[in-house]
C-alpha positions as a printed NumPy array, in Angstrom:
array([[ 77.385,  22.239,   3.034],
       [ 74.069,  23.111,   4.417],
       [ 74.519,  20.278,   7.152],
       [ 77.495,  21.976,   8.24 ],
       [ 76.182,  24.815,   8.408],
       [ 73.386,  24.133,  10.752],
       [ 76.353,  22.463,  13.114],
       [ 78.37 ,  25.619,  13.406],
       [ 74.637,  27.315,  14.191],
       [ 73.835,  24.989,  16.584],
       [ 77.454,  25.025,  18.193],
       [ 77.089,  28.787,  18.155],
       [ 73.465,  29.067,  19.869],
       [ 74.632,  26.405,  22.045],
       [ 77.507,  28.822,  23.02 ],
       [ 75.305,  31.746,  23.65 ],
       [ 73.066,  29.842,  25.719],
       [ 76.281,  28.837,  28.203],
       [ 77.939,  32.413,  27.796],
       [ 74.269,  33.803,  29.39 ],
       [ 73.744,  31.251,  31.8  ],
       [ 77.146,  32.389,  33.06 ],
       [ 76.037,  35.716,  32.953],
       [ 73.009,  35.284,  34.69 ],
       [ 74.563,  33.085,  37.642],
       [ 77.892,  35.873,  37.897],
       [ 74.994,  38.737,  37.885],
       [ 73.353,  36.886,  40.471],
       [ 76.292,  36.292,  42.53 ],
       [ 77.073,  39.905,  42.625],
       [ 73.856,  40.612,  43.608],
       [ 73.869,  38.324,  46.794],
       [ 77.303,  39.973,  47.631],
       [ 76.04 ,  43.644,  47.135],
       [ 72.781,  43.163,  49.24 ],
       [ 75.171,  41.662,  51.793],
       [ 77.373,  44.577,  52.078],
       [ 74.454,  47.009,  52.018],
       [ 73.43 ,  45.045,  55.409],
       [ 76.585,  44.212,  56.794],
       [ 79.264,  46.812,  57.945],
       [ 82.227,  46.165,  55.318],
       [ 85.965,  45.82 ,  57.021],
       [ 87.854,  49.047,  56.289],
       [ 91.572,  49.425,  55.162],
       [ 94.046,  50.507,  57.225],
       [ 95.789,  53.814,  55.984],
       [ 98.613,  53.581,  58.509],
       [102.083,  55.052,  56.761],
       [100.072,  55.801,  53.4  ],
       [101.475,  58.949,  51.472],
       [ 98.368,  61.133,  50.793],
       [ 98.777,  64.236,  48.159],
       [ 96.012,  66.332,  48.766],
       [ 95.62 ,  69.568,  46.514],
       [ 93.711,  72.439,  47.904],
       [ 95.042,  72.127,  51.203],
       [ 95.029,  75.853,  52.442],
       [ 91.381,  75.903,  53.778],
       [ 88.139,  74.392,  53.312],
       [ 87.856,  70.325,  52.86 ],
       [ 91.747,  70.05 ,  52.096],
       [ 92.984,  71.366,  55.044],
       [ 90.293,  69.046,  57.239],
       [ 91.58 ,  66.049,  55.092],
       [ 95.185,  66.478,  56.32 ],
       [ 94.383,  66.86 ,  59.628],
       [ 92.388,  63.94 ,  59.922],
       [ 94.385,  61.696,  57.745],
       [ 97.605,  62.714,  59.778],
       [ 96.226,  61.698,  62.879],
       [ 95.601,  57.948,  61.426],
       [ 99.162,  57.796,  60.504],
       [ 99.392,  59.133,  56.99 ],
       [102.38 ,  60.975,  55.385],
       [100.771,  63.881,  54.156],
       [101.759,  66.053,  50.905],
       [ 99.805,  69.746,  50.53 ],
       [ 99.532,  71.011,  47.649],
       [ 98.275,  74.588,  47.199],
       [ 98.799,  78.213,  45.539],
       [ 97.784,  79.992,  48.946],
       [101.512,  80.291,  50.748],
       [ 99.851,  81.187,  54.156],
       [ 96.764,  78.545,  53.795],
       [ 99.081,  75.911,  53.303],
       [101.42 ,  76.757,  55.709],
       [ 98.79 ,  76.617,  58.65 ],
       [ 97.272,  73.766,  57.665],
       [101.074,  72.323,  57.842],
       [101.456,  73.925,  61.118],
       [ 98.478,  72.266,  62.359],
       [ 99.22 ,  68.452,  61.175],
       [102.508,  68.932,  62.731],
       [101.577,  70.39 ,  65.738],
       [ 99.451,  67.379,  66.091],
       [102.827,  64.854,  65.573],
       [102.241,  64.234,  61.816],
       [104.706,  64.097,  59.502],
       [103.936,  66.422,  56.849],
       [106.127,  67.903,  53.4  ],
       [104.341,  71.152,  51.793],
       [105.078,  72.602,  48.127],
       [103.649,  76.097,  46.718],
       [101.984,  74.786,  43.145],
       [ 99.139,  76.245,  40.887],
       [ 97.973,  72.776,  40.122],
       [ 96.338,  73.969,  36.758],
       [ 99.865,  74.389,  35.295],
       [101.124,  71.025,  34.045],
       [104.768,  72.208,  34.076],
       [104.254,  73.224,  37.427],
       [103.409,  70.246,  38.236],
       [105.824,  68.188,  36.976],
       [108.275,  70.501,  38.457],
       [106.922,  70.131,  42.021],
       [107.021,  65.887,  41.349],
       [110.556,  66.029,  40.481],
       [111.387,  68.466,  43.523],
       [109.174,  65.952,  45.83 ],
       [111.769,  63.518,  44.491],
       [114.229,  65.129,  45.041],
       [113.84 ,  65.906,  49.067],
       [113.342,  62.442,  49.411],
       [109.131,  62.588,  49.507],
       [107.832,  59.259,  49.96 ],
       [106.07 ,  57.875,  46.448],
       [102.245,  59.037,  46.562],
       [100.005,  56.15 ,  47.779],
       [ 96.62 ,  58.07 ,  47.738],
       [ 96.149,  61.257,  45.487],
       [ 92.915,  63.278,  46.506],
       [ 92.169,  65.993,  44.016],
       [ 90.596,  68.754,  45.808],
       [ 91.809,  71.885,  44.304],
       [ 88.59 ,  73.767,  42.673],
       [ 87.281,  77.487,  41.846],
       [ 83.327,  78.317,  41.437],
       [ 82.094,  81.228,  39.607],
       [ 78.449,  81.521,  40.464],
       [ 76.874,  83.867,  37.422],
       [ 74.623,  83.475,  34.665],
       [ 75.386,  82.427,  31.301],
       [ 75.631,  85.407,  29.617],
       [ 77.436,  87.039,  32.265],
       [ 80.582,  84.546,  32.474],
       [ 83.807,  85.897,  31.201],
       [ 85.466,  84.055,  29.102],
       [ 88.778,  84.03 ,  31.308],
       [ 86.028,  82.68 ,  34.095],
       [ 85.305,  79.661,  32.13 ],
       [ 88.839,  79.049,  31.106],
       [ 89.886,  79.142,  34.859],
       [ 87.338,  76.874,  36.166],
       [ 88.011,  73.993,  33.59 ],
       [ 92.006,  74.871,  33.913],
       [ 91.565,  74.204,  37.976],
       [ 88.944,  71.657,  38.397],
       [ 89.401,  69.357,  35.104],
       [ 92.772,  69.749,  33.459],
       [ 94.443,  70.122,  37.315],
       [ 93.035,  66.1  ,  37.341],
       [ 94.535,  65.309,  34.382],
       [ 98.55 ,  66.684,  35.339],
       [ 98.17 ,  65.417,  38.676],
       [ 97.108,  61.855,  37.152],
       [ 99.569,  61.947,  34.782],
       [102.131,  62.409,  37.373],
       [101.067,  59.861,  39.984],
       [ 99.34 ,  57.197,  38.163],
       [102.389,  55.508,  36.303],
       [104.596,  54.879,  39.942],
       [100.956,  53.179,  41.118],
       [101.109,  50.897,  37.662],
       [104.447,  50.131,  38.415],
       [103.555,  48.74 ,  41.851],
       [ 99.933,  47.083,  41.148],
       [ 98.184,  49.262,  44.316],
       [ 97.125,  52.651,  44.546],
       [ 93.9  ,  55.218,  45.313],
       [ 92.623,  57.797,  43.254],
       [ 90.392,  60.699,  44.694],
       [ 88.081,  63.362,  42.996],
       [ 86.002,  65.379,  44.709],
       [ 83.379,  66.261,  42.493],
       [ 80.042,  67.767,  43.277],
       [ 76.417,  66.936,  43.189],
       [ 76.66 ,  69.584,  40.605],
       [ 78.192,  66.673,  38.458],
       [ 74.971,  65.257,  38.511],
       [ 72.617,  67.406,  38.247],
       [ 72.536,  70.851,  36.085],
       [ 72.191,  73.808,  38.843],
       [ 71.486,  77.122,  37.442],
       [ 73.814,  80.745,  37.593],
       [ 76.728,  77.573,  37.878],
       [ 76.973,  76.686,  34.244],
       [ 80.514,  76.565,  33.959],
       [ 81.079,  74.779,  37.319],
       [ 78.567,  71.787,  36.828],
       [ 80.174,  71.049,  33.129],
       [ 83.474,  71.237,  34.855],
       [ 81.91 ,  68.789,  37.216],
       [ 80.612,  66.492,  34.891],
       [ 83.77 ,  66.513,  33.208],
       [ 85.356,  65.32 ,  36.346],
       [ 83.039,  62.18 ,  36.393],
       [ 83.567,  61.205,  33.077],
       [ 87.202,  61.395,  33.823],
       [ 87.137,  59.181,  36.461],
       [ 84.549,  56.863,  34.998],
       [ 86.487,  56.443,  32.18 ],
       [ 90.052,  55.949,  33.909],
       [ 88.702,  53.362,  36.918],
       [ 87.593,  51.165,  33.715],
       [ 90.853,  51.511,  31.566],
       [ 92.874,  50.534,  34.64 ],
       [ 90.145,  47.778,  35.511],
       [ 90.528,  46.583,  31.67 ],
       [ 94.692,  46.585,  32.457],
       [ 96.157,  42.947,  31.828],
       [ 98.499,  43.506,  34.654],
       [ 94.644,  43.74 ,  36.977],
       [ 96.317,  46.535,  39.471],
       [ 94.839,  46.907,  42.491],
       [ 94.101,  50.637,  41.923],
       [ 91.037,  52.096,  43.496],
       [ 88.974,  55.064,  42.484],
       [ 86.902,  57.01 ,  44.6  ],
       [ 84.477,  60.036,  42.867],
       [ 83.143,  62.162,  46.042],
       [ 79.708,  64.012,  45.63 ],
       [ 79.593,  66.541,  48.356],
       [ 75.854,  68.943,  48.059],
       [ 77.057,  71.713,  50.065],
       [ 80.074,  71.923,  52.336],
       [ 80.601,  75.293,  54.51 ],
       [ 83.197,  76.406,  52.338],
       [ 82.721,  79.759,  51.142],
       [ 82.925,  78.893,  47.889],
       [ 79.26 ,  78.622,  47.063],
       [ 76.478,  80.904,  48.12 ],
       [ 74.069,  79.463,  50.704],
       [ 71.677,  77.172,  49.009],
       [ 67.756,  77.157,  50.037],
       [ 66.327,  73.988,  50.005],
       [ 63.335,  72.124,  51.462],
       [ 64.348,  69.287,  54.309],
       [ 67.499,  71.243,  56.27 ],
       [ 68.249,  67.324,  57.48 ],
       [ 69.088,  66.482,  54.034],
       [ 70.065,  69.2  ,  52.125],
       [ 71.484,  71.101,  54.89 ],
       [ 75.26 ,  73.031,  54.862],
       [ 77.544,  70.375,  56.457],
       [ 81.15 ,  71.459,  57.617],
       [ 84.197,  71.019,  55.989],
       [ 84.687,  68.104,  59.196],
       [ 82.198,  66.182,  58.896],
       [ 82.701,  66.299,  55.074],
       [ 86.236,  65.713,  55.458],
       [ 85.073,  62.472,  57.73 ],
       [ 82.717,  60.831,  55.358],
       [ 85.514,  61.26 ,  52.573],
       [ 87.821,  59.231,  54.874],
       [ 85.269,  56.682,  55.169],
       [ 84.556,  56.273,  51.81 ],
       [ 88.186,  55.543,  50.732],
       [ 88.852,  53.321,  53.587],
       [ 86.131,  51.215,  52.181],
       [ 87.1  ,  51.608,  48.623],
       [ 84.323,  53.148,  47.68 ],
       [ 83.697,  54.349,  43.966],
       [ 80.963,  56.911,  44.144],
       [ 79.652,  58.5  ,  47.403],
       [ 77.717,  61.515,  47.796],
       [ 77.669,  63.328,  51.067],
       [ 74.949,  63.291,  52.464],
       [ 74.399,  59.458,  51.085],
       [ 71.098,  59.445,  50.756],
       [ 71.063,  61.953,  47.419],
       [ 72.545,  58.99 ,  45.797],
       [ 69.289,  56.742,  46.576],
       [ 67.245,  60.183,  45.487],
       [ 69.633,  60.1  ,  42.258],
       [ 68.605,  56.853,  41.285],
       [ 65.148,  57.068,  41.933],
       [ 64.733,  61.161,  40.335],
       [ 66.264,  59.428,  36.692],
       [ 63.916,  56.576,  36.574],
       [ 60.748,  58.94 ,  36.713],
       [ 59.95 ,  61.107,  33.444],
       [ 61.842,  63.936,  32.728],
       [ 58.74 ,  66.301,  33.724],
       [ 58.84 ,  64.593,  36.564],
       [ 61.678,  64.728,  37.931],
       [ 61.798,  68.521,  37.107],
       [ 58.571,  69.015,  39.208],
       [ 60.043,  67.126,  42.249],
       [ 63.464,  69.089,  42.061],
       [ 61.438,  72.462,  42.002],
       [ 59.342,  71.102,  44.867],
       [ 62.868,  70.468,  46.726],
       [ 64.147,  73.372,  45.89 ],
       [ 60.92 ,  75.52 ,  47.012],
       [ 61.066,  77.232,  43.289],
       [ 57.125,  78.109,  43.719],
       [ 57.797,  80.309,  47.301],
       [ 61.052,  82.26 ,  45.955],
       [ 59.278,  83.07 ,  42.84 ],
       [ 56.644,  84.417,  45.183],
       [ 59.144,  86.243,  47.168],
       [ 61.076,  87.435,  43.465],
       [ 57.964,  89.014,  42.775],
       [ 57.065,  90.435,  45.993],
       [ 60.201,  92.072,  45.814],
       [ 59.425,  93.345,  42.604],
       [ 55.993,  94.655,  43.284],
       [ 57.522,  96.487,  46.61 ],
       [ 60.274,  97.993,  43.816],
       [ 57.801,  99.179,  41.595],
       [ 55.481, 100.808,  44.44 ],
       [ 58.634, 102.343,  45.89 ],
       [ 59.452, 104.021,  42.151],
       [ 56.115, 105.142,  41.98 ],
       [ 55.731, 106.981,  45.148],
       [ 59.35 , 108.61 ,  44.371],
       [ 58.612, 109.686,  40.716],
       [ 55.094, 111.541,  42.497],
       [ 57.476, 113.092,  45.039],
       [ 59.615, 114.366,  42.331],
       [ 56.786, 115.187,  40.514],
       [ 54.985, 117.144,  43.719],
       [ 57.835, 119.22 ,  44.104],
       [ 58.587, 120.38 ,  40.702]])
């Protein structure tokens, strides 16, 4: 008994040993290929006659997306609860020659959504090739001055919105082994930002979603050729964030709602699963987690220039407080 015992160890170790070789050489491998397409420019698909549902279309990164992806051939879909926004973003793709269908939808309403599929259908709407989830609300406040409705809203709009959306696209891609999933996230789905604490969970939610979803469909015994693309903007000229003040304008400067628009385009054309615009706070990313915590907190208040506006917060205050006193000696002069 003991003999065969030490066989089915040795057969076992023996099995290991092959199962981590082969581990080691596939690791390897993908090494060699990553370094290679870090150096060399990667070919990019073709989105000629692709059906792209974009939600949030009335202004902002939305409306840039249709544009743009109109003009390389794309069937475009907007999807938006602002009647005029979405109309002249739908003026503007056709105006250009694009062929473009446009629905009125408050994308955080999962009957709504389904309702707005089976219309789609209905008018003959071309199945969705590429779904880019856009749609999203900010409410910049503190903690413990969020309203409750506030917090509802934000996670209604920028998670659950993912979820209906997904639900209603992601089956017809199944069906046909190919499709492209888009989130655009935020930086603030990465890091914790403060006065945006319902926005950055909402965020991180939004990554864990797609996380999550890109390895269910990669674990899929049918292996469909779905793609899923998370987008990391820092700040896009929007208006729907205040004006962030950091060190290094070059990298953590306000880009447009183009050029953000363009490097989204770029990214799915190469299939992309994470990109942050700019790219290089991806590199930062990875480097800022290795370090210690206390670290890492000292070089994102250095970034941030914490030290000056704390200077400037209590300049401010100082310049309050002399302007009270002077007034409460006026008052106090002329009584």
């Amino acid at each position: 008994m003991g003999i065969i015992q030490r066989i089915f160890k040795d057969i076992k170790l023996h099995r290991l040993f092959l199962d981590l070789s082969l581990l080691s050489a596939r690791i390897s491998l993908a090494m060699i290929i990553a370094t290679f397409r870090m150096i060399l420019p990667c070919s990019m698909k073709r989105l000629l006659g692709e059906t792209v549902l974009i939600t949030g279309t009335g202004h902002g990164i939305g409306r840039e997306l249709a544009i743009q992806l109109s003009s390389m051939g794309c069937i475009i879909v907007c999807w938006d609860n602002d009647i005029d926004g979405n109309r002249s973003t739908m003026r503007e793709v056709s105006k250009n020659g694009g062929e473009v269908y446009g629905f009125v939808v408050d994308v955080s309403k999962r009957l709504e959504v389904r309702e707005t599929v089976r219309l789609m259908r209905k008018v003959g709407v071309p199945d969705v090739t590429i779904l880019i989830n856009n749609a999203a609300v900010l409410y910049h406040k503190s903690f413990s001055s969020l309203d409750p409705d506030d917090v509802e809203r934000t996670f209604d709009v920028n998670v659950l919105s993912n979820f209906w959306t997904i639900e209603a696209f992601l089956p017809t891609m199944l069906m046909k082994g190919s499709g492209h999933i888009v989130a655009i996230s935020s930086m603030c789905g990465i890091y914790g930002v403060s006065q945006k604490v319902a926005y950055c969970s909402s965020k991180f939610a939004v990554r864990g979603l797609m996380e999550a979803l890109h390895e269910e469909v990669r674990l899929n015994e049918r292996k469909p050729n779905i793609h899923f693309t998370t987008i990391y903007p820092f700040y896009v000229d929007t208006g729907l964030a205040k004006d962030p003040e950091y060190r290094f304008p070059y990298i953590f400067g306000v880009v447009t709602p183009e050029y953000a628009a363009r490097e989204i385009i770029k990214a799915i054309r190469r299939n992309d699963t994470e990109y942050s615009i700019p790219r290089s706070l991806f590199s930062l990313n990875v480097i800022n987690r290795i370090l210690p915590e206390s670290v890492m907190r000292l070089i994102l208040d250095f970034l941030a220039d914490v030290d000056r506006k704390q200077k400037e917060r209590d300049a401010m205050n100082s310049r309050l407080d002399l302007i009270c006193s002077e007034s409460t000696k006026l008052r106090d002069y002329a009584q």
